[in-house]
Tab-separated table of C-alpha atoms in Angstrom:
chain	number	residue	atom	x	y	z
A	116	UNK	CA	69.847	-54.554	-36.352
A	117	UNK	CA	67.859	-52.262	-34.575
A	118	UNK	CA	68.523	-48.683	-35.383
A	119	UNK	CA	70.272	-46.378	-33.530
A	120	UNK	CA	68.447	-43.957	-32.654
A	121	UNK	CA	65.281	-45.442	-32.126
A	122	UNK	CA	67.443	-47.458	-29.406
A	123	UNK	CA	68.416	-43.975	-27.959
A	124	UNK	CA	65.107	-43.298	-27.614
A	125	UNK	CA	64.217	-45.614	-25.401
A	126	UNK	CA	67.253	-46.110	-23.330
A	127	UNK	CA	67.190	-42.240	-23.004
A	128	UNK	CA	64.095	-42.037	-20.885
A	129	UNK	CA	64.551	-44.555	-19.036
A	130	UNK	CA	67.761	-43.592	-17.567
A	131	UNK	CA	66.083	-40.161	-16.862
A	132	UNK	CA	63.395	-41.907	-14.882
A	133	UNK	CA	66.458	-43.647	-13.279
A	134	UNK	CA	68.661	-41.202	-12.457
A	135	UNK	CA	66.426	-37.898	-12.616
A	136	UNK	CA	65.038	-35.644	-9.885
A	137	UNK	CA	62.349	-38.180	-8.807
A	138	UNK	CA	64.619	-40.749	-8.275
A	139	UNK	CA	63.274	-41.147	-4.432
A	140	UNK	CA	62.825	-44.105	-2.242
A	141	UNK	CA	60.152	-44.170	0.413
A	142	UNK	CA	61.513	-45.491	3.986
A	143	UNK	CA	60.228	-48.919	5.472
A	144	UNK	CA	58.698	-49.451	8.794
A	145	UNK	CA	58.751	-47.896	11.656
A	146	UNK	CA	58.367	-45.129	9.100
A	147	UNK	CA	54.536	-44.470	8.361
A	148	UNK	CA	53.735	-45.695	5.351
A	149	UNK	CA	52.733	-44.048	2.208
A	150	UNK	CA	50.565	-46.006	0.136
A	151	UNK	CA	48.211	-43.112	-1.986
A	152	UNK	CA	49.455	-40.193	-3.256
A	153	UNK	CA	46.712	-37.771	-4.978
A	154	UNK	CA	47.628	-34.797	-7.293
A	155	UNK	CA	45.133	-32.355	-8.728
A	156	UNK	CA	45.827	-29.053	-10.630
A	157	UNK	CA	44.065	-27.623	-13.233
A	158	UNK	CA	45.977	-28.595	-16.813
A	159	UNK	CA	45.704	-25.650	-19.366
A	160	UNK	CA	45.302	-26.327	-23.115
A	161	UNK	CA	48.624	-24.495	-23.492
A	162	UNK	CA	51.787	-25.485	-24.793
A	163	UNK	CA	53.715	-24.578	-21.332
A	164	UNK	CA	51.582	-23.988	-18.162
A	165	UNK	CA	50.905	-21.500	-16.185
A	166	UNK	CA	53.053	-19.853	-13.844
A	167	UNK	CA	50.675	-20.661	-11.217
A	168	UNK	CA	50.795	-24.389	-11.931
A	169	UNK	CA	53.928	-25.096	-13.731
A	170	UNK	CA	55.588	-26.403	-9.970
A	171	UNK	CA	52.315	-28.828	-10.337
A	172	UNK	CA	53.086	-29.692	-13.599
A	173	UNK	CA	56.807	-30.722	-12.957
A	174	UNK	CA	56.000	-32.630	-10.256
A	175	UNK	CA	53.781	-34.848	-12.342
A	176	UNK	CA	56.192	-34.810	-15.265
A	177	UNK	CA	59.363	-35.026	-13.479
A	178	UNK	CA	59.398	-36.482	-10.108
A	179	UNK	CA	56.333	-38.998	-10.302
A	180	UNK	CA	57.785	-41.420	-12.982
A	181	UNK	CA	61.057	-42.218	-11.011
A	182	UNK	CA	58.671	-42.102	-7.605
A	183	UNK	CA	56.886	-44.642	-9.350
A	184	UNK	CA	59.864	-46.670	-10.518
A	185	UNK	CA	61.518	-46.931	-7.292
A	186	UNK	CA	58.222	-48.063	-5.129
A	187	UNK	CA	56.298	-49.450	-7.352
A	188	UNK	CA	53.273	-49.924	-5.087
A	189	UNK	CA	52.553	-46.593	-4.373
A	190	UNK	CA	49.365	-45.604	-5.704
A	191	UNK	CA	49.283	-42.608	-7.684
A	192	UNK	CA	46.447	-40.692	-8.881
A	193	UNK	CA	46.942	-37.751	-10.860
A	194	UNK	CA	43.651	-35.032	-11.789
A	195	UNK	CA	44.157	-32.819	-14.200
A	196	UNK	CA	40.270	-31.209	-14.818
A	197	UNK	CA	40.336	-27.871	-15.680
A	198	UNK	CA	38.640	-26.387	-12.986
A	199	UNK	CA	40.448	-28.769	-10.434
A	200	UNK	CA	42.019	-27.357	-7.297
A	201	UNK	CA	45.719	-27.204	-6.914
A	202	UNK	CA	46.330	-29.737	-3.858
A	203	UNK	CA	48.878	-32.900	-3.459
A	204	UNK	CA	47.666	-35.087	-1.006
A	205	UNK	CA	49.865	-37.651	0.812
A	206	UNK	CA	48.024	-40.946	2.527
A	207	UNK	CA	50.180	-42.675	5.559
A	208	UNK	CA	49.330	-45.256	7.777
A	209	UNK	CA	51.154	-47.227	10.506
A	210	UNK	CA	50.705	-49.127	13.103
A	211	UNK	CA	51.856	-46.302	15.739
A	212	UNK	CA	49.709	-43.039	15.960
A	213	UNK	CA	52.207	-41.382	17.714
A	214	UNK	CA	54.611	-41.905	14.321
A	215	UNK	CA	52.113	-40.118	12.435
A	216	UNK	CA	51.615	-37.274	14.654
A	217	UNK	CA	55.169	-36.683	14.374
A	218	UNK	CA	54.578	-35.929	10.603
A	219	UNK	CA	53.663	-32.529	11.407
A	220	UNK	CA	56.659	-30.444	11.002
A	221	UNK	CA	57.450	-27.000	11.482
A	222	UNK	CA	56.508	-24.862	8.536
A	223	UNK	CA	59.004	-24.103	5.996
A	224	UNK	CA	58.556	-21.161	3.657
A	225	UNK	CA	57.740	-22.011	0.437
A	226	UNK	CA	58.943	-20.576	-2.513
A	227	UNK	CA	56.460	-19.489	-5.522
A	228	UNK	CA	56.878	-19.374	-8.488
A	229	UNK	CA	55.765	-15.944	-9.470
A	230	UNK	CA	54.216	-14.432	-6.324
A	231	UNK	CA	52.468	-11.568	-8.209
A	232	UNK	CA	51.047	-14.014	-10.276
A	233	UNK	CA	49.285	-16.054	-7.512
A	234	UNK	CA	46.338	-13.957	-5.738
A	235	UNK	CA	46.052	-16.399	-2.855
A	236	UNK	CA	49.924	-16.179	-2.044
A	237	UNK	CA	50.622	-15.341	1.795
A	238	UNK	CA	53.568	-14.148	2.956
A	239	UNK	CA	55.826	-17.275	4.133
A	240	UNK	CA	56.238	-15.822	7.299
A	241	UNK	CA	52.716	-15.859	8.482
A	242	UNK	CA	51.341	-19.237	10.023
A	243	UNK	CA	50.638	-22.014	7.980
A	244	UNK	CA	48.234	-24.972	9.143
A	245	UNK	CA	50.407	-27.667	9.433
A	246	UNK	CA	50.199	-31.696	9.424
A	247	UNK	CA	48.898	-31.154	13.366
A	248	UNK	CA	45.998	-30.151	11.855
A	249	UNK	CA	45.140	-33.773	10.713
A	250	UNK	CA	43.347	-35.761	13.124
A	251	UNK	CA	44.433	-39.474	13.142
A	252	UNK	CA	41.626	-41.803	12.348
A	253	UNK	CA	41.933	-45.496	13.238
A	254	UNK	CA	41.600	-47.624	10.375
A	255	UNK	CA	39.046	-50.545	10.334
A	256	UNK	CA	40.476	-54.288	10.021
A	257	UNK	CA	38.544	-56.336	8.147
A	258	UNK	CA	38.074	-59.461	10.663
A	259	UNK	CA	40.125	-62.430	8.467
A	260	UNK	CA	42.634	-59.789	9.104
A	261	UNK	CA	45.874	-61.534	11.029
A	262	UNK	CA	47.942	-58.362	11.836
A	263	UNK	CA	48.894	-58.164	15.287
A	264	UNK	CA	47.593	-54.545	15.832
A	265	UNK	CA	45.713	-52.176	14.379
A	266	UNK	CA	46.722	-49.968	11.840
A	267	UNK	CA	46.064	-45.489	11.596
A	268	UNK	CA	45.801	-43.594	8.979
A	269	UNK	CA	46.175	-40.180	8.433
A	270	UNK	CA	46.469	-37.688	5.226
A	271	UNK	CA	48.208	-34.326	5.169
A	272	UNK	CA	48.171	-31.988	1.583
A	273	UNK	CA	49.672	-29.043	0.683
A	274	UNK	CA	48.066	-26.382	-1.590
A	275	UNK	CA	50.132	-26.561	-4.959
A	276	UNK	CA	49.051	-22.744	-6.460
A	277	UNK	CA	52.209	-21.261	-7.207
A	278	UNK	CA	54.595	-23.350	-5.904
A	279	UNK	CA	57.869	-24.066	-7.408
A	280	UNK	CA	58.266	-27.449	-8.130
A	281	UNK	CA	61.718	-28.278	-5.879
A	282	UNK	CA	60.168	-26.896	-2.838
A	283	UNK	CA	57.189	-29.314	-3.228
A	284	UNK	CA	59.940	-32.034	-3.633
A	285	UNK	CA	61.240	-30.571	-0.498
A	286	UNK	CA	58.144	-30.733	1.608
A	287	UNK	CA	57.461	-34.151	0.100
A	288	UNK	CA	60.806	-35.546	1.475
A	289	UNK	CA	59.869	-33.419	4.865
A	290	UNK	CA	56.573	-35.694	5.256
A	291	UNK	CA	57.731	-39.034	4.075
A	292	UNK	CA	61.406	-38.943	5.067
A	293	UNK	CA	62.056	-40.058	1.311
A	294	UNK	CA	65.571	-40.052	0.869
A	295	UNK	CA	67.387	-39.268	-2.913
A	296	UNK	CA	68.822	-42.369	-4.613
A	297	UNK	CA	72.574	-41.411	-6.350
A	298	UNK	CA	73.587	-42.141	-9.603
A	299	UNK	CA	75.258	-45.465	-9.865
A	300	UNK	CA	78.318	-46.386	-11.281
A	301	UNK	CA	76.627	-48.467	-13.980
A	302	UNK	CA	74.528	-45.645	-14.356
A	303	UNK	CA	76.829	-43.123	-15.363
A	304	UNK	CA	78.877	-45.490	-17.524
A	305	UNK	CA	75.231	-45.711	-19.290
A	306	UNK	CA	74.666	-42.253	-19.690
A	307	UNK	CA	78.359	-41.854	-20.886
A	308	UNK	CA	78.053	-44.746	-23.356
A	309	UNK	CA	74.812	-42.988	-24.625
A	310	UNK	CA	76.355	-39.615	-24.993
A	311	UNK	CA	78.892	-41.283	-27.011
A	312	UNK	CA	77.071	-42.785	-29.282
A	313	UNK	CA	74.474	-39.205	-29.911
A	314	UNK	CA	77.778	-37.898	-30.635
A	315	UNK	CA	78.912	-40.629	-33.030
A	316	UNK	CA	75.112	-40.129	-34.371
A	317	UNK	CA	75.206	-36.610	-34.722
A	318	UNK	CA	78.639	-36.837	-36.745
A	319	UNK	CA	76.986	-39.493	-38.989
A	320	UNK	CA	74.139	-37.469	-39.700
A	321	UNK	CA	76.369	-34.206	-40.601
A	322	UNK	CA	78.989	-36.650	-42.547
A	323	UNK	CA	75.824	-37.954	-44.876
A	324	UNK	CA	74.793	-34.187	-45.221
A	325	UNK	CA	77.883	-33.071	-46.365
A	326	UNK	CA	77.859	-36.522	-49.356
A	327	UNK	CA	74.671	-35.713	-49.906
A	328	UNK	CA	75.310	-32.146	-50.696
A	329	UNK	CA	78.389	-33.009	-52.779
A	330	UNK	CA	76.763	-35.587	-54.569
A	331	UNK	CA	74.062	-33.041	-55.337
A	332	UNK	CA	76.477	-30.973	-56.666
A	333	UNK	CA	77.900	-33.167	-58.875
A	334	UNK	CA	74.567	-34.496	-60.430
A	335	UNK	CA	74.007	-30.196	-60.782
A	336	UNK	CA	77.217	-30.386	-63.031
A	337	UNK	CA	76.286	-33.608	-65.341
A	338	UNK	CA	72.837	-32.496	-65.763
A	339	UNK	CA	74.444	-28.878	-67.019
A	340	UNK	CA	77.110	-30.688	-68.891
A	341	UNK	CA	74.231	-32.936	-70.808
A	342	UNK	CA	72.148	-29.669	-71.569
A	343	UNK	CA	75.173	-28.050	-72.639
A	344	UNK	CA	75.801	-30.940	-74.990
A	345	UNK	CA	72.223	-31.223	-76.302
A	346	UNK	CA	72.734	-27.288	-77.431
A	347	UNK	CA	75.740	-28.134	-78.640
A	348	UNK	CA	74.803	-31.054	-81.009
A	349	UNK	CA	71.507	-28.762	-82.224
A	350	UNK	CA	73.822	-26.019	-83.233
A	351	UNK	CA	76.287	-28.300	-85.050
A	352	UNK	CA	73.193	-29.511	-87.007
């Protein structure tokens, strides 16, 4: 039988990849399409990163494995050079141009991490360049292509430097209309099963802690009772 907790350890990530904050599914047509998302952000030797990349850094530890799971054809390419810029890049195409333009959105403000910490921060308030910024390129079809029109593409990024990492969730979901996938009831009955059983685990473990310790105890006493003895015997002879 397989061992408990080396069970827990794999059922345990999984079901955060399935039920964590990256549990996102990208819309279908007439949506545009993502297809290539590109991170880059310089990774520091570190044990935690820096305040100016940590948003980065959850992104690509938190939300891109469940992104991943849910469309799995979504290619994702992740740079983490050291002296790479801080940028997430978003690649959509779709058979309408105007759906594309319409990916430019107002700009939000969008929270840092630590401000002070940033020297290119701007104040939220001041204009942003936005996804209008973007020109819309036509896409070349190969000619044993059989699609009944052509398709655009277009690419839109936003600089990563300080950013916290919901708020680049937020402007993710603002460009692809991704939409958050609940919990579902077999889900939670998972995650409550598991819970149970690290409980049952952790009880286990303290339960063989405590025999342990008495049975420590009680070899402590027999070996003092034999050296007692041995004294004793010496003496008498």
């Amino acid at each position: 039988m397989v061992n408990l907790n080396r069970r827990l350890a794999v059922l345990n990530p999984l079901l955060d990849i399935r039920t964590g904050p990256g549990a996102i599914r990208l819309p279908n047509s007439p949506h545009p399409h993502l297809f290539r998302l590109e991170l880059k952000y310089p990774k520091s030797r570190k044990i935690k990163p820096s305040k100016v990349t940590s948003g980065a850094h959850g992104f690509h530890k938190s939300i891109l494995p469940g992104l991943k799971y849910y469309n799995p054809a979504l290619d994702v390419d992740v740079q983490t050079y050291p002296k790479s810029p801080t940028l997430l890049t978003l690649h959509f195409q779709c058979k309408h141009p105007d759906k594309l333009r319409e990916l430019a959105q107002p700009s939000r403000k969008i929270a840092s991490v630590d401000n002070s910490a940033d020297p290119s921060y701007e104040d939220p308030e001041a204009p942003r360049p936005s996804a209008a910024n973007d020109e819309v390129t036509l896409k070349p079809v190969s000619a044993d292509s059989h699609l009944p029109q052509p398709l655009y593409q277009r690419s839109v990024t936003l600089a990563l430097r300080g950013r916290a990492t919901w708020d680049i969730v937020r402007w993710f979901n603002d460009r692809t209309n991704g939409q958050r996938i609940g919990v579902s009831a077999e889900d939670k009955k998972k995650r409550k099963e598991i819970k149970a059983r690290q409980a049952a685990a952790d009880a286990d473990r303290e339960l063989s802690k405590i025999n342990q310790a008495a049975l420590d105890r009680e070899k402590s006493i027999l070996e003092q009772a034999k050296k007692l003895a041995e004294v004793n015997a010496a003496e008498a002879s």
